[in-house]
Coordinates of C-alpha atoms and ligand atoms in Angstrom, one line a residue:
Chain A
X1 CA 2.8 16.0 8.1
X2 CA 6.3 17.7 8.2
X3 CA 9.4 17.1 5.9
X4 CA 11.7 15.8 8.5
X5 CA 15.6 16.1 8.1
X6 CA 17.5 12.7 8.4
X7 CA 21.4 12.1 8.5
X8 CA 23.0 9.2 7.1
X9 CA 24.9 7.6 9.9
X10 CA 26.1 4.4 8.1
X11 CA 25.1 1.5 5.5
X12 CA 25.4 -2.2 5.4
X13 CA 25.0 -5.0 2.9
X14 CA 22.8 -7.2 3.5
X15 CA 22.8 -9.7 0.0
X16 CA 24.7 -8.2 -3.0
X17 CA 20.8 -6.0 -4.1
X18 CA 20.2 -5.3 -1.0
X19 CA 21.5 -2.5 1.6
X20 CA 20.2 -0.9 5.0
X21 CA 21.2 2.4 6.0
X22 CA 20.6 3.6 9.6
X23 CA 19.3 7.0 9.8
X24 CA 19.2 9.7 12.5
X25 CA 16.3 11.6 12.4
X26 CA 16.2 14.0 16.1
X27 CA 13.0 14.8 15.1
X28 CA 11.5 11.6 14.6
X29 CA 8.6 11.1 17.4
X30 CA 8.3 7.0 17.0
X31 CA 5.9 5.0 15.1
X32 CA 4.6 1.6 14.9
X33 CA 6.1 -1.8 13.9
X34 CA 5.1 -2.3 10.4
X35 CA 4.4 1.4 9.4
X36 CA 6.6 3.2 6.4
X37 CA 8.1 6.3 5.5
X38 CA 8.4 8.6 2.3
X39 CA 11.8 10.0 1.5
X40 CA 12.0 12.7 -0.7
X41 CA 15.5 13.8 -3.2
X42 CA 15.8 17.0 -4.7
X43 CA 17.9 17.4 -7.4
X44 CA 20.4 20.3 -8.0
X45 CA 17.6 22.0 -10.5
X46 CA 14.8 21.4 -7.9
X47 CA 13.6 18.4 -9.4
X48 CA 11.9 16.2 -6.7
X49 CA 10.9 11.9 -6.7
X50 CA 9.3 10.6 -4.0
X51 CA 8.9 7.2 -2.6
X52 CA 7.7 4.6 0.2
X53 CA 9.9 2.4 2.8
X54 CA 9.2 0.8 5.4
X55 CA 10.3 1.1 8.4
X56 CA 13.1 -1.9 9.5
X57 CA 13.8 -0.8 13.1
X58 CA 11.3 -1.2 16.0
X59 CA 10.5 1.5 17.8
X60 CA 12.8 0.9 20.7
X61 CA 15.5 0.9 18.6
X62 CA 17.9 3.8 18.9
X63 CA 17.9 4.7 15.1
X64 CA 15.8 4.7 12.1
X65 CA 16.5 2.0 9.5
X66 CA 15.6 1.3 5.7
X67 CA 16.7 -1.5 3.6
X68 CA 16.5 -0.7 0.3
X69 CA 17.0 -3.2 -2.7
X70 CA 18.4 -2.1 -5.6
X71 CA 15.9 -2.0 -9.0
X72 CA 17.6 -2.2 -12.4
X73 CA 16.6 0.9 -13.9
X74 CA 14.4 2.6 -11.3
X75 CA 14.6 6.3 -10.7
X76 CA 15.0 6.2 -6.7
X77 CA 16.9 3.3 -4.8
X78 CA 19.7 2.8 -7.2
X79 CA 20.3 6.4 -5.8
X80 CA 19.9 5.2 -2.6
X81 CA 21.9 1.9 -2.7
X82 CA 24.9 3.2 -5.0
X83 CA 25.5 7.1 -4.1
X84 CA 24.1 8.1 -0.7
X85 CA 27.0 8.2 2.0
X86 CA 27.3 8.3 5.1
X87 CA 26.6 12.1 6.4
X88 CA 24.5 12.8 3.6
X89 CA 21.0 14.3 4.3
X90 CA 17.7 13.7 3.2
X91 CA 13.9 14.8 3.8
X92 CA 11.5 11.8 5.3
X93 CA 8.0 12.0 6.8
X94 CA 6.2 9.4 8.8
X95 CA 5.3 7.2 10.2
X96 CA 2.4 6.2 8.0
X97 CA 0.2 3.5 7.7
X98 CA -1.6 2.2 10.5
X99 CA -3.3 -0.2 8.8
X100 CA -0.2 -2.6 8.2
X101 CA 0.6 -2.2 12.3
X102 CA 1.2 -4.8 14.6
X103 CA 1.1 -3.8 18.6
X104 CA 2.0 -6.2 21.4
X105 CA -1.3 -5.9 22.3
X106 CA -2.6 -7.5 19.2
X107 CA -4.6 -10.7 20.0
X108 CA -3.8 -14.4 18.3
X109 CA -0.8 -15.6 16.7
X110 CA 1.1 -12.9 14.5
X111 CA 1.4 -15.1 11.4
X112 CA 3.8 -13.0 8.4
X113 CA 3.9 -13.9 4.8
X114 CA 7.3 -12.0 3.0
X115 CA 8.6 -12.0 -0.5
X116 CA 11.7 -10.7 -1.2
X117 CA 12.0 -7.1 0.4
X118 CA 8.6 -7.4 2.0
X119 CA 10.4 -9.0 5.2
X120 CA 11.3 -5.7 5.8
X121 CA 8.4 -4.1 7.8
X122 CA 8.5 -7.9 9.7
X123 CA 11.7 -7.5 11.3
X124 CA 10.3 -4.7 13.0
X125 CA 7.4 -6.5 14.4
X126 CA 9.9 -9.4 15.2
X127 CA 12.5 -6.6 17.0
X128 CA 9.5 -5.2 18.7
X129 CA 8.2 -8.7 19.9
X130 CA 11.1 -9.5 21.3
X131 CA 12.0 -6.2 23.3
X132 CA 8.6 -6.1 24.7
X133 CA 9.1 -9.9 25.4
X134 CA 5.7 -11.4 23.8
X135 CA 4.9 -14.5 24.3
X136 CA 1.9 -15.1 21.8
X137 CA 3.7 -17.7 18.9
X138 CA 4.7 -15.8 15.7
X139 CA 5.7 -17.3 12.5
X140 CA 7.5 -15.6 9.7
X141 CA 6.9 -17.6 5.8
X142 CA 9.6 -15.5 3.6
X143 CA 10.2 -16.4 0.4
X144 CA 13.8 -15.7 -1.2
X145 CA 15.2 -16.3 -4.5
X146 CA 18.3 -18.1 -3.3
X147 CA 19.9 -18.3 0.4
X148 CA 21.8 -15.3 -0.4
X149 CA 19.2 -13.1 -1.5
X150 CA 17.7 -13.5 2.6
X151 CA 17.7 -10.1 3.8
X152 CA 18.5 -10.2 7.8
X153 CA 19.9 -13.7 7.4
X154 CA 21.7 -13.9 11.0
X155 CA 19.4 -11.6 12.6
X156 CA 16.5 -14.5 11.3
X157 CA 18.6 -17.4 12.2
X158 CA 19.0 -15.7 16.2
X159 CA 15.5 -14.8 16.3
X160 CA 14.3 -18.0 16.2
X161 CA 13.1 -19.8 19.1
X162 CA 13.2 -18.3 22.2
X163 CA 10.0 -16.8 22.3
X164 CA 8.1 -18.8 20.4
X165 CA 9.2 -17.3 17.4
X166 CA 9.8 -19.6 13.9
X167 CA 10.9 -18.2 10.3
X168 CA 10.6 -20.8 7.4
X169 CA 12.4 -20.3 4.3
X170 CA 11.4 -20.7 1.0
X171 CA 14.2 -20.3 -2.0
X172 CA 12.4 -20.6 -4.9
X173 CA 15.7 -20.6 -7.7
X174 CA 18.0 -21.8 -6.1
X175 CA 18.7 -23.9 -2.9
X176 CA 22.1 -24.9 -1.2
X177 CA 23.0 -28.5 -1.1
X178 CA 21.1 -30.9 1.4
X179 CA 18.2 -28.0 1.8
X180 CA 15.2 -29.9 3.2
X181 CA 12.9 -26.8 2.9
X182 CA 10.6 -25.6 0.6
X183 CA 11.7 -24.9 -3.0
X184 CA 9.0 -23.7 -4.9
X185 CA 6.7 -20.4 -4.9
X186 CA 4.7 -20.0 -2.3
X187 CA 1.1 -22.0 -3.2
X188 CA -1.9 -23.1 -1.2
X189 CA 0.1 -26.3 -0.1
X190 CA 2.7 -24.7 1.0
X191 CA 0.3 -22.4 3.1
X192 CA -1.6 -25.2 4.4
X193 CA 1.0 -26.3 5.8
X194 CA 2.8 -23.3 7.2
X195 CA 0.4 -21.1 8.2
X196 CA -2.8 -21.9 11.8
X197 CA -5.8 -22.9 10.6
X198 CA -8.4 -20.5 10.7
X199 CA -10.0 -21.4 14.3
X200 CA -6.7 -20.3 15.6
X201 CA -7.7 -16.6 14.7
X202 CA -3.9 -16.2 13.6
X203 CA -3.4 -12.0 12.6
X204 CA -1.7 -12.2 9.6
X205 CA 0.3 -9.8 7.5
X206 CA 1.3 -10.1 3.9
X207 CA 4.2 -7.9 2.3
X208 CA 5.9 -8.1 -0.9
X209 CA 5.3 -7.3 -5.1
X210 CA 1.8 -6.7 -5.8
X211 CA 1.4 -10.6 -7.8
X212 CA 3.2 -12.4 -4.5
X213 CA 0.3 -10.4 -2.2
X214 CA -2.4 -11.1 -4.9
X215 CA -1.4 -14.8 -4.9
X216 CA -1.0 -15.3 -1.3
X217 CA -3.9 -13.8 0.0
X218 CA -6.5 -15.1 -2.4
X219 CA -5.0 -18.8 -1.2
X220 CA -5.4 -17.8 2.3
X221 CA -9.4 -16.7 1.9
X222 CA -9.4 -20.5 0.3
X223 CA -8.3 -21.8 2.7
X224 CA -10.6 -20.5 5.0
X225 CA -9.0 -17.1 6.3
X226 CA -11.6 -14.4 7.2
X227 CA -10.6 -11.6 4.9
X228 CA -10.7 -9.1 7.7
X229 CA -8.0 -11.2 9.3
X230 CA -5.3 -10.5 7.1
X231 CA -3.7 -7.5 6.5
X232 CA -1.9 -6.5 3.0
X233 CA 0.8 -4.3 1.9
X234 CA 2.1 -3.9 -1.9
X235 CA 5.3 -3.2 -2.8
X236 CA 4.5 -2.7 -6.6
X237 CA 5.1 -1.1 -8.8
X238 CA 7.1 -4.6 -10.0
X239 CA 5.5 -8.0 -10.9
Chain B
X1 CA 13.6 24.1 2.4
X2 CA 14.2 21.3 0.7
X3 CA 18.0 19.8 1.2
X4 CA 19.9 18.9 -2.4
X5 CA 20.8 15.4 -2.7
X6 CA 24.4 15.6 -4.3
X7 CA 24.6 14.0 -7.3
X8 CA 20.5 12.5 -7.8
X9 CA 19.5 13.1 -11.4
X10 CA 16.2 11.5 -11.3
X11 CA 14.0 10.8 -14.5
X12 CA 12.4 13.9 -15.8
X13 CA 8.6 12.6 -16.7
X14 CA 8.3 12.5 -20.6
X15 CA 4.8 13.8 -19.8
X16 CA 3.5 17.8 -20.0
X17 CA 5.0 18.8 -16.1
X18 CA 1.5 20.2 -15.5
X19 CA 0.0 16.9 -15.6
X20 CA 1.7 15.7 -12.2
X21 CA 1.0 16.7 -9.2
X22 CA 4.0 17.6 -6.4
X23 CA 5.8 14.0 -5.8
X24 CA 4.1 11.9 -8.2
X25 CA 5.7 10.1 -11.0
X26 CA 4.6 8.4 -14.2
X27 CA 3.3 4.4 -13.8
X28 CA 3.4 2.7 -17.2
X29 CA 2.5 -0.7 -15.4
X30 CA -1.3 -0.6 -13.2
X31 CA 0.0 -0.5 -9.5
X32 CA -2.3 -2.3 -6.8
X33 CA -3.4 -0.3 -3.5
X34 CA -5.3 -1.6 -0.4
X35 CA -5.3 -3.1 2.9
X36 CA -6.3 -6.7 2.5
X37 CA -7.0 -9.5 0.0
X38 CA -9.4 -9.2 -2.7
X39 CA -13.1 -9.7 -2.4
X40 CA -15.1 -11.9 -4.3
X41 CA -18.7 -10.7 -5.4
X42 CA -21.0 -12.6 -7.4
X43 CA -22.6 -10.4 -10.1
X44 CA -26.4 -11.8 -9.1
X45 CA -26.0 -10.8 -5.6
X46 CA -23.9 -7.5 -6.5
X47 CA -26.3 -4.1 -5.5
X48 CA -25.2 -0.7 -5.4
X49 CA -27.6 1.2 -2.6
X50 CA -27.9 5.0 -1.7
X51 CA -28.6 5.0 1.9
X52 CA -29.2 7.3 4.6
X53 CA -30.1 11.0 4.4
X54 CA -32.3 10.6 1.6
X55 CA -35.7 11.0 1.0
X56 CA -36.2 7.1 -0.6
X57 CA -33.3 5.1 -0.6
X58 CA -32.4 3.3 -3.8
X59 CA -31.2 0.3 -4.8
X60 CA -29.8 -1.3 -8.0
X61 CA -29.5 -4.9 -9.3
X62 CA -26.4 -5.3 -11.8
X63 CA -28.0 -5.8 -14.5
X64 CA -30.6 -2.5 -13.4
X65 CA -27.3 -0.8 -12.7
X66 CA -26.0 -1.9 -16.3
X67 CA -29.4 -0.2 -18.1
X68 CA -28.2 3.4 -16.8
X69 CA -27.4 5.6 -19.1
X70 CA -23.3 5.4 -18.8
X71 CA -20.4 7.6 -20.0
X72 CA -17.0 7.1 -21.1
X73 CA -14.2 9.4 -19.6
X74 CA -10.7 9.3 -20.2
X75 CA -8.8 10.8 -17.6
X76 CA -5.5 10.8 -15.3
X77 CA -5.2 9.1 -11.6
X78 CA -3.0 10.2 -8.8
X79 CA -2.4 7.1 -6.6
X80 CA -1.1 8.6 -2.8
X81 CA 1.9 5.9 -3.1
X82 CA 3.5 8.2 -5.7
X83 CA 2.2 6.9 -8.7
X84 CA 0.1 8.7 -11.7
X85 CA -1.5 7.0 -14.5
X86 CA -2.5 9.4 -17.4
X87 CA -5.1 8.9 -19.9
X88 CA -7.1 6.5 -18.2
X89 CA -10.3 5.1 -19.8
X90 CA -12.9 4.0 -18.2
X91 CA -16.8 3.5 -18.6
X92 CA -19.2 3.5 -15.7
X93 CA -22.3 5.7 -14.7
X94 CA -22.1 9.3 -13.4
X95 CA -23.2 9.9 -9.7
X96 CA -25.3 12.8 -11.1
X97 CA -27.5 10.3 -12.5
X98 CA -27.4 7.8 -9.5
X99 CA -28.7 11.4 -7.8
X100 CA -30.9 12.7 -10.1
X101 CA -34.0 14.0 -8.3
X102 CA -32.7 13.1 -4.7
X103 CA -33.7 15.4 -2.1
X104 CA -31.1 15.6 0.6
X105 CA -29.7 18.3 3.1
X106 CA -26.5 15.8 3.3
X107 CA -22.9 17.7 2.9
X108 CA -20.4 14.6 2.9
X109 CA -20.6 11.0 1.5
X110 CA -19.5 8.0 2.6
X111 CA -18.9 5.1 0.1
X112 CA -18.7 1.8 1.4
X113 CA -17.3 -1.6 0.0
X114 CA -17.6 -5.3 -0.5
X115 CA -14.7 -6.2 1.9
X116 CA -15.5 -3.6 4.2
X117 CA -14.0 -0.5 3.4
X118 CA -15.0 3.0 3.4
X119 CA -14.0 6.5 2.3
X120 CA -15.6 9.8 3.1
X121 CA -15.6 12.5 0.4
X122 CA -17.5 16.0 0.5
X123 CA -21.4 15.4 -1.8
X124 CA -20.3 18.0 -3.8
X125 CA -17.4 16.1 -5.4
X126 CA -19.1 13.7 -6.3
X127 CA -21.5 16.3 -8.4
X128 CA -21.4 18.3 -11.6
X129 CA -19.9 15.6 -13.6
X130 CA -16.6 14.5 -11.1
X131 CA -17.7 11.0 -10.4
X132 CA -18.4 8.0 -11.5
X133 CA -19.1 4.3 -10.6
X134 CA -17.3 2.9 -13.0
X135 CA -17.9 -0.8 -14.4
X136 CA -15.2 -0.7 -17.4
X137 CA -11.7 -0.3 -17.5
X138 CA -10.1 0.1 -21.3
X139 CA -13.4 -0.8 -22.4
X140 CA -13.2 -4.0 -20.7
X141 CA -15.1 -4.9 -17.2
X142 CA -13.3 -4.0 -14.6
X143 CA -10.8 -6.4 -13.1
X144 CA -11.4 -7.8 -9.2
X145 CA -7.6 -6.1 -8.6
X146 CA -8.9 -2.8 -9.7
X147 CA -12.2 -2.6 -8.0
X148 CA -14.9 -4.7 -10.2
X149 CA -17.5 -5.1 -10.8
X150 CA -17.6 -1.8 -9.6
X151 CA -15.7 1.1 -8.2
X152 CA -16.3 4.7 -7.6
X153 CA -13.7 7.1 -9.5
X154 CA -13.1 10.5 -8.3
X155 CA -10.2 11.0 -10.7
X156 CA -9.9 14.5 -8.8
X157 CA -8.6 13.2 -5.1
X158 CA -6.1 11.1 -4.8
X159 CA -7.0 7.5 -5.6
X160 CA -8.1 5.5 -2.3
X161 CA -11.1 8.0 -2.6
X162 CA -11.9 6.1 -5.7
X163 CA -13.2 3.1 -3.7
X164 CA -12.7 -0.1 -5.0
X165 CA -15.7 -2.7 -5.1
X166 CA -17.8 -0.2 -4.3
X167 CA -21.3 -1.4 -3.1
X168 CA -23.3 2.0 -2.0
X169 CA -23.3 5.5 -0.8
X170 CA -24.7 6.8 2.7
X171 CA -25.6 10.3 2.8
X172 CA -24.8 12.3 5.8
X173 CA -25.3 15.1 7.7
X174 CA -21.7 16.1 8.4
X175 CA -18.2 14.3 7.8
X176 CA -17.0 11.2 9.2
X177 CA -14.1 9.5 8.5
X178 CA -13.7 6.3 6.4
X179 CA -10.9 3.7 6.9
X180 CA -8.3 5.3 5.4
X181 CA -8.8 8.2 6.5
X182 CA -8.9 6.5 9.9
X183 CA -5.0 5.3 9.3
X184 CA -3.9 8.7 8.9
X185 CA -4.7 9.4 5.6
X186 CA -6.4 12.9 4.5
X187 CA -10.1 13.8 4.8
X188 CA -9.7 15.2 1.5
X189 CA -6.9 14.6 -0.2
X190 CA -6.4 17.2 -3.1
X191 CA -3.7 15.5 -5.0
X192 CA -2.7 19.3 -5.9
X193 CA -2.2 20.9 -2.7
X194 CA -0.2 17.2 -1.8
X195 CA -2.6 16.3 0.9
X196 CA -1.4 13.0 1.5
X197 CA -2.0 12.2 5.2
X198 CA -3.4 14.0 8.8
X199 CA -2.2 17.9 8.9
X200 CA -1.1 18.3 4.9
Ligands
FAD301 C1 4.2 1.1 1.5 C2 5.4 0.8 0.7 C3 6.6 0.3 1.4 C4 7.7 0.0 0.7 N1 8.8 -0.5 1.3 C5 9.9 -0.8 0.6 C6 11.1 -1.3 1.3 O1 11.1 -1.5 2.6 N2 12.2 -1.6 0.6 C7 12.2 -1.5 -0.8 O2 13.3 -1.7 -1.4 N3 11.1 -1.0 -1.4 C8 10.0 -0.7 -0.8 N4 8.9 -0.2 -1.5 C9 9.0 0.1 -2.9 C10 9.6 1.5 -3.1 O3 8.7 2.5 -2.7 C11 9.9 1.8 -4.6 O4 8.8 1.5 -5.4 C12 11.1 1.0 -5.1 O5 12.3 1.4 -4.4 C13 11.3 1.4 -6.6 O6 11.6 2.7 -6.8 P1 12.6 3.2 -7.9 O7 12.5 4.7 -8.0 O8 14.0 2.7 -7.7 O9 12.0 2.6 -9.2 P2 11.0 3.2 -10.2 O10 11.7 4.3 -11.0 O11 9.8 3.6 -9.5 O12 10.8 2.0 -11.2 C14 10.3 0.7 -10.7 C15 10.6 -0.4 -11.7 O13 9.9 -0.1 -12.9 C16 10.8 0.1 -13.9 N5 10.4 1.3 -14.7 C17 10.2 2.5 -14.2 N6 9.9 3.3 -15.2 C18 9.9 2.7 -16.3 C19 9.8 3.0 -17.6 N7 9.5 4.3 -18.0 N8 9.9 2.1 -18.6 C20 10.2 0.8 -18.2 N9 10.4 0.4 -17.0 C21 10.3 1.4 -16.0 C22 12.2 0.3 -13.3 O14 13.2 -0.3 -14.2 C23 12.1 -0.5 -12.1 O15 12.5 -1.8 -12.2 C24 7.7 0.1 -0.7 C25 6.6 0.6 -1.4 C26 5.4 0.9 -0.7 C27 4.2 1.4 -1.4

């Protein structure tokens, strides 16, 4: 798979560790909601890192996007977040992994499970849902540590309804006055009550840190899932 | 040719360079890879069975499987999400000896999981002391997140090769690809030569 080149057309904040940049890649020949991408930097000596993002555009969408948080310390996406500019160029191949793909022709309803930056690869299923104008219910459980650590808040907040489309919060640190949601980490209660019960076949997809996948999808086989029904992708190497 | 990014540093590994392979860096922490929740295998139904082009299939028991004669390797692992893990330990039985005295014409493997999963690999990586099914991690059993009971380890491909809750091996006549492989990952997957995905 080729090294594409991709042009930084812009970047926006999206909660004080978190920023998008939209990319224009002319070589870029589509993908799949859900898939990722690896980016590679090469230093001034030659020196290369390489890493995984998912993709946050839908494939409709005129340019490729990645939100990026920010980790203290890591080698890659403080790069990403604090220095790259707008005009700046980097090498990115993809799209990759089919297995964490949702198409509209996917049968039952599109149930997906976020923590923290793992929304990401969601609100392209949720873009692609609505341009392609899918009527099969979809749910979206993303848990947050505080209402301003929700990446895509006002994007979320217009998605809803319409289609059949619902996104429950969960701020597990911190919540704002009056919040009648859910305030804890995401447990078996809280997915008992969130997610269909097994007989409604829901397809579900779980993204985030390695322990928030671990944790959710062992309480979802409890609860009755079929294994083969839910799909996993691991942020790691945090948690 | 690869384009500079103005002003990126990056963290030169504090490992011998010749350790890594292109686009890998150093995990200090155990990273978790695979496609959906983690299975559950009791050990008293738990078998490991060589299947198809073979002479006499074979089955083991866990505790038959346990009374193998088993080696302990320490070794690096080249995960295709960009992370290594050096000096590995592990303790599990070589596929030679799961082999020994098998008469097959097979060329390719493919290893199959509780779960479901599957990977293809040539049969001669899996020979002359490349392979294991390991049972032991850091000389403890291996955890369910990591591939216990029992995974294969084929420290020489990249790491989804290495398949987690590993329950047998089918023998075949020519390659076929495994799930993975299915999703656009490489046949192969020579951490080396970078072949991370279809057309490296
Ligand atoms: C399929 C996939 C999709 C992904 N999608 C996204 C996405 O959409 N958005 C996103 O933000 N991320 C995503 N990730 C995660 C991403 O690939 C990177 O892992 C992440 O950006 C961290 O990279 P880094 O180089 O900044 O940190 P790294 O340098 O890799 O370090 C990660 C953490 O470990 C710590 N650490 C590293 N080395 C050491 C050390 N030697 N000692 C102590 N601590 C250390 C760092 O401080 C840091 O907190 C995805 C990962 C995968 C596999």
């Amino acid at each position: 798979m080729d090294w594409l080149t991709a042009r930084v057309i812009s970047k926006r904040d999206e909660t004080p560790r978190v920023r998008s940049i939209v990319f224009d890649c002319p070589m870029w020949k589509g993908h799949m909601a859900g898939q990722h991408v690896d980016i590679r930097l090469t230093a001034e000596d030659g020196y290369q890192a390489q890493r995984s993002y998912s993709i946050a555009s839908s494939p409709e969408d005129d340019h490729l996007i990645l939100t990026i948080e920010r980790l203290q310390d890591g080698e890659v996406s403080p790069y990403l977040f604090d220095e790259l500019a707008p005009g700046d160029e980097l090498e990115m191949r993809g799209p990759i992994g089919r297995h964490f793909a949702w198409t509209p022709e996917t049968v039952g309803p599109l149930m997906m499970i976020a923590g923290g930056s793992g929304v990401v690869p969601f609100r392209a299923m949720l873009r692609h849902r609505r341009a392609n104008h899918v009527v099969t219910p979809a749910r979206l459980v993303y848990s947050a540590r505080t209402i301003r650590d929700v990446i895509y808040r006002e994007e979320l907040d217009d998605i809803e309804g319409p289609e059949g489309t619902e996104v429950v919060l969960v701020l597990t640190r911190a919540q704002p006055d009056g919040w009648k949601g859910f305030d804890r980490r995401i447990d078996a209660e809280i997915l008992s009550e969130v997610t269909w019960a097994p007989g409604d076949k829901p397809k579900t997809y779980v993204c985030g840190p390695t322990a928030f996948v671990e944790t959710v999808a062992n309480c979802l086989v409890d609860l009755g899932h079929e294994p083969e029904s839910i799909k996993t992708e691991r942020f790691g190497p945090t948690g | 040719m690869a384009i500079i990014s103005r002003g990126f540093i990056g963290r030169r590994p504090e490992v011998d360079p010749s350790r890594l392979p292109p686009g890998q860096y150093v995990a200090h922490d155990f990273p978790v890879l695979s496609a959906g929740p983690t299975p559950r295998i009791s050990l008293d139904k738990w078998r490991f069975e060589m299947t198809g082009l073979i002479d006499a299939p074979r089955s083991w028991s866990w505790d038959e499987f346990n009374a193998l004669p088993s080696e302990t390797v320490t070794l690096d692992i080249h995960c295709v999400t960009k992370w290594s893990k050096l000096d590995t330990t592990w303790t599990g039985v070589s596929v030679d000896t799961l082999l020994e005295g098998v008469v097959t014409e097979a060329t390719h493997i493919m290893a199959s999981s509780y779960g479901g999963y599957t990977t293809n690999l040539p049969l001669a990586d899996v020979m002359g002391g490349r392979a294991w099914v390991a049972t032991a991690y850091d000389k403890q059993l291996l955890h369910p997140e990591h591939g216990g009971p029992a995974r294969l380890l084929v420290p020489h491909l990249y790491f989804w090769k290495s398949a987690k809750w590993v329950r047998g091996i089918e023998l075949l006549a020519q390659d076929q690809r495994g799930f993975w492989e299915r999703n656009g990952y490489h046949d192969y997957g020579d951490p080396w030569r970078e072949q991370r995905y279809w057309g490296d």
